[in-house]
GROMACS .gro file of C-alpha atoms in nm:
model
  209
    1UNK     CA    1   6.674   8.041  16.758
    2UNK     CA    2   7.010   8.025  16.640
    3UNK     CA    3   7.083   7.839  16.297
    4UNK     CA    4   7.328   7.533  16.333
    5UNK     CA    5   7.527   7.521  16.028
    6UNK     CA    6   7.654   7.183  15.904
    7UNK     CA    7   8.010   7.261  15.841
    8UNK     CA    8   8.032   6.951  15.610
    9UNK     CA    9   7.811   7.127  15.368
   10UNK     CA   10   8.018   7.349  15.125
   11UNK     CA   11   7.880   7.661  14.971
   12UNK     CA   12   7.851   7.494  14.637
   13UNK     CA   13   7.628   7.224  14.800
   14UNK     CA   14   7.422   7.484  14.973
   15UNK     CA   15   7.369   7.672  14.651
   16UNK     CA   16   7.276   7.361  14.468
   17UNK     CA   17   7.022   7.271  14.728
   18UNK     CA   18   6.870   7.617  14.753
   19UNK     CA   19   6.832   7.626  14.372
   20UNK     CA   20   6.660   7.282  14.390
   21UNK     CA   21   6.402   7.441  14.620
   22UNK     CA   22   6.541   7.438  14.990
   23UNK     CA   23   6.520   7.809  15.018
   24UNK     CA   24   6.533   7.788  15.396
   25UNK     CA   25   6.899   7.686  15.360
   26UNK     CA   26   6.969   8.046  15.253
   27UNK     CA   27   6.957   8.117  15.638
   28UNK     CA   28   7.268   7.915  15.652
   29UNK     CA   29   7.430   8.151  15.404
   30UNK     CA   30   7.340   8.457  15.599
   31UNK     CA   31   7.442   8.316  15.928
   32UNK     CA   32   7.778   8.220  15.787
   33UNK     CA   33   7.859   8.563  15.617
   34UNK     CA   34   7.680   8.820  15.832
   35UNK     CA   35   7.994   8.905  16.010
   36UNK     CA   36   8.207   8.955  15.706
   37UNK     CA   37   7.951   9.166  15.508
   38UNK     CA   38   7.885   9.382  15.809
   39UNK     CA   39   8.262   9.465  15.875
   40UNK     CA   40   8.316   9.541  15.493
   41UNK     CA   41   8.000   9.734  15.472
   42UNK     CA   42   8.073   9.957  15.779
   43UNK     CA   43   8.425  10.016  15.636
   44UNK     CA   44   8.263  10.171  15.343
   45UNK     CA   45   7.951  10.344  15.498
   46UNK     CA   46   8.013  10.422  15.875
   47UNK     CA   47   7.658  10.381  15.940
   48UNK     CA   48   7.495  10.102  16.102
   49UNK     CA   49   7.146  10.142  15.978
   50UNK     CA   50   7.274  10.196  15.614
   51UNK     CA   51   7.493   9.889  15.640
   52UNK     CA   52   7.202   9.661  15.767
   53UNK     CA   53   6.987   9.783  15.456
   54UNK     CA   54   7.276   9.734  15.210
   55UNK     CA   55   7.337   9.369  15.362
   56UNK     CA   56   6.956   9.303  15.311
   57UNK     CA   57   6.980   9.436  14.959
   58UNK     CA   58   7.291   9.225  14.888
   59UNK     CA   59   7.128   8.912  15.001
   60UNK     CA   60   6.825   8.943  14.806
   61UNK     CA   61   7.028   9.025  14.496
   62UNK     CA   62   7.244   8.717  14.565
   63UNK     CA   63   6.941   8.492  14.618
   64UNK     CA   64   6.766   8.618  14.297
   65UNK     CA   65   7.070   8.592  14.090
   66UNK     CA   66   7.202   8.263  14.232
   67UNK     CA   67   7.166   8.080  13.917
   68UNK     CA   68   7.412   8.314  13.759
   69UNK     CA   69   7.673   8.225  13.998
   70UNK     CA   70   7.922   8.033  13.785
   71UNK     CA   71   8.177   7.921  14.030
   72UNK     CA   72   8.464   8.125  13.862
   73UNK     CA   73   8.548   8.265  14.206
   74UNK     CA   74   8.430   8.138  14.544
   75UNK     CA   75   8.071   8.196  14.639
   76UNK     CA   76   8.209   8.408  14.940
   77UNK     CA   77   8.396   8.635  14.687
   78UNK     CA   78   8.095   8.658  14.467
   79UNK     CA   79   7.852   8.754  14.761
   80UNK     CA   80   8.117   9.010  14.892
   81UNK     CA   81   8.138   9.164  14.560
   82UNK     CA   82   7.756   9.220  14.558
   83UNK     CA   83   7.774   9.378  14.908
   84UNK     CA   84   8.062   9.609  14.802
   85UNK     CA   85   7.867   9.718  14.489
   86UNK     CA   86   7.549   9.773  14.704
   87UNK     CA   87   7.743   9.977  14.952
   88UNK     CA   88   7.921  10.187  14.688
   89UNK     CA   89   7.594  10.268  14.531
   90UNK     CA   90   7.450  10.370  14.876
   91UNK     CA   91   7.766  10.596  14.930
   92UNK     CA   92   7.720  10.751  14.594
   93UNK     CA   93   7.366  10.828  14.657
   94UNK     CA   94   7.441  10.984  14.999
   95UNK     CA   95   7.716  11.188  14.847
   96UNK     CA   96   7.468  11.317  14.588
   97UNK     CA   97   7.221  11.425  14.864
   98UNK     CA   98   7.496  11.576  15.087
   99UNK     CA   99   7.731  11.702  14.819
  100UNK     CA  100   8.034  11.550  15.003
  101UNK     CA  101   8.366  11.621  14.850
  102UNK     CA  102   8.555  11.400  15.084
  103UNK     CA  103   8.434  11.036  15.096
  104UNK     CA  104   8.588  10.997  15.446
  105UNK     CA  105   8.452  11.305  15.621
  106UNK     CA  106   8.416  11.312  15.983
  107UNK     CA  107   8.398  10.978  16.164
  108UNK     CA  108   8.068  10.888  16.293
  109UNK     CA  109   8.063  10.661  16.597
  110UNK     CA  110   7.747  10.454  16.649
  111UNK     CA  111   7.656  10.442  17.016
  112UNK     CA  112   7.342  10.219  16.983
  113UNK     CA  113   7.542   9.904  16.950
  114UNK     CA  114   7.838   9.886  17.199
  115UNK     CA  115   8.135   9.703  17.063
  116UNK     CA  116   8.213   9.355  17.218
  117UNK     CA  117   8.594   9.378  17.269
  118UNK     CA  118   8.863   9.249  17.485
  119UNK     CA  119   8.982   9.603  17.512
  120UNK     CA  120   8.859   9.852  17.744
  121UNK     CA  121   8.591  10.107  17.622
  122UNK     CA  122   8.820  10.406  17.584
  123UNK     CA  123   9.062  10.219  17.366
  124UNK     CA  124   8.788  10.074  17.166
  125UNK     CA  125   8.654  10.422  17.073
  126UNK     CA  126   9.012  10.528  16.990
  127UNK     CA  127   9.068  10.240  16.768
  128UNK     CA  128   8.727  10.280  16.589
  129UNK     CA  129   8.803  10.647  16.540
  130UNK     CA  130   9.140  10.577  16.406
  131UNK     CA  131   9.010  10.331  16.155
  132UNK     CA  132   8.715  10.549  16.055
  133UNK     CA  133   8.961  10.838  15.964
  134UNK     CA  134   9.150  10.617  15.713
  135UNK     CA  135   9.078  10.707  15.355
  136UNK     CA  136   8.828  10.459  15.220
  137UNK     CA  137   9.055  10.279  14.977
  138UNK     CA  138   9.284  10.207  15.257
  139UNK     CA  139   9.021  10.134  15.523
  140UNK     CA  140   8.842   9.870  15.329
  141UNK     CA  141   9.158   9.683  15.245
  142UNK     CA  142   9.258   9.697  15.628
  143UNK     CA  143   8.918   9.582  15.721
  144UNK     CA  144   8.913   9.286  15.488
  145UNK     CA  145   9.274   9.171  15.560
  146UNK     CA  146   9.332   9.253  15.905
  147UNK     CA  147   8.983   9.236  16.080
  148UNK     CA  148   8.797   8.999  15.861
  149UNK     CA  149   9.117   8.783  15.785
  150UNK     CA  150   9.041   8.745  15.423
  151UNK     CA  151   9.331   8.615  15.208
  152UNK     CA  152   9.521   8.835  14.968
  153UNK     CA  153   9.376   8.652  14.682
  154UNK     CA  154   9.023   8.688  14.787
  155UNK     CA  155   9.073   9.060  14.860
  156UNK     CA  156   9.217   9.121  14.510
  157UNK     CA  157   8.906   8.938  14.363
  158UNK     CA  158   8.656   9.131  14.566
  159UNK     CA  159   8.810   9.472  14.501
  160UNK     CA  160   8.938   9.403  14.153
  161UNK     CA  161   9.278   9.517  14.241
  162UNK     CA  162   9.623   9.365  14.185
  163UNK     CA  163   9.799   9.174  14.462
  164UNK     CA  164  10.067   9.451  14.474
  165UNK     CA  165   9.814   9.715  14.504
  166UNK     CA  166   9.641   9.540  14.792
  167UNK     CA  167   9.972   9.499  14.985
  168UNK     CA  168  10.059   9.862  14.926
  169UNK     CA  169   9.734   9.991  15.048
  170UNK     CA  170   9.746   9.754  15.356
  171UNK     CA  171  10.099   9.866  15.443
  172UNK     CA  172   9.988  10.241  15.402
  173UNK     CA  173   9.683  10.175  15.623
  174UNK     CA  174   9.892  10.023  15.888
  175UNK     CA  175  10.151  10.313  15.876
  176UNK     CA  176   9.877  10.569  15.910
  177UNK     CA  177   9.738  10.370  16.221
  178UNK     CA  178  10.065  10.337  16.364
  179UNK     CA  179  10.110  10.721  16.367
  180UNK     CA  180   9.803  10.730  16.597
  181UNK     CA  181   9.801  10.415  16.804
  182UNK     CA  182  10.049  10.182  16.953
  183UNK     CA  183   9.826   9.892  17.027
  184UNK     CA  184   9.679   9.610  16.827
  185UNK     CA  185   9.327   9.590  16.681
  186UNK     CA  186   9.104   9.326  16.823
  187UNK     CA  187   8.901   9.124  16.569
  188UNK     CA  188   8.600   9.170  16.800
  189UNK     CA  189   8.605   9.534  16.727
  190UNK     CA  190   8.338   9.512  16.468
  191UNK     CA  191   8.120   9.214  16.584
  192UNK     CA  192   7.787   9.169  16.427
  193UNK     CA  193   7.574   9.087  16.732
  194UNK     CA  194   7.326   8.811  16.732
  195UNK     CA  195   7.008   9.023  16.761
  196UNK     CA  196   7.105   9.210  16.456
  197UNK     CA  197   7.198   8.880  16.275
  198UNK     CA  198   6.853   8.745  16.353
  199UNK     CA  199   6.681   9.061  16.224
  200UNK     CA  200   6.865   9.046  15.893
  201UNK     CA  201   6.781   8.675  15.854
  202UNK     CA  202   6.404   8.714  15.935
  203UNK     CA  203   6.379   9.022  15.705
  204UNK     CA  204   6.551   8.860  15.408
  205UNK     CA  205   6.363   8.512  15.457
  206UNK     CA  206   6.024   8.706  15.468
  207UNK     CA  207   6.124   8.880  15.138
  208UNK     CA  208   6.222   8.557  14.961
  209UNK     CA  209   5.945   8.343  15.093
   0.00000   0.00000   0.00000
């Protein structure tokens, strides 16, 4: 059954209550941020199965280290940084096994989970391929800013980049995409479907219970 999030509860209030023993509220955290973490994870890894594993690891680390959250950045930024670190570690391990010299490599299109999009299937594949072929440093900025709609400030905090660097990378990503496409990207392109959301929540809650 879908979790109904009380939008009046801030992340800070959720964290306080979770630390006070209401661990079931961590499901609200996952429901709220699954889409963002998935989109950023897939921008780095290109592999649905790996992204789900990384998301679970990130949530477990966030739960186990929640008392270390000091509020210097938003909770969303703190959680996103954990996800990025986990994804980059997974990518490093994969490269060690596969001896990959180019972190972009050949785009890998997952067919198990069809994308929900307002565009037709052919254009969806074209768009996903085009984004997949962006170098990682440009792709992740594009995903965070244009697909996930994160602010420049939060993007700089998550990636530990300057504002100018974020803008340069985003403009470069758009330029490369314009060379291939003349259409816009739908935010629905990388939807995190409800069945997968439920699977992540159940797995994580089983581990922290």
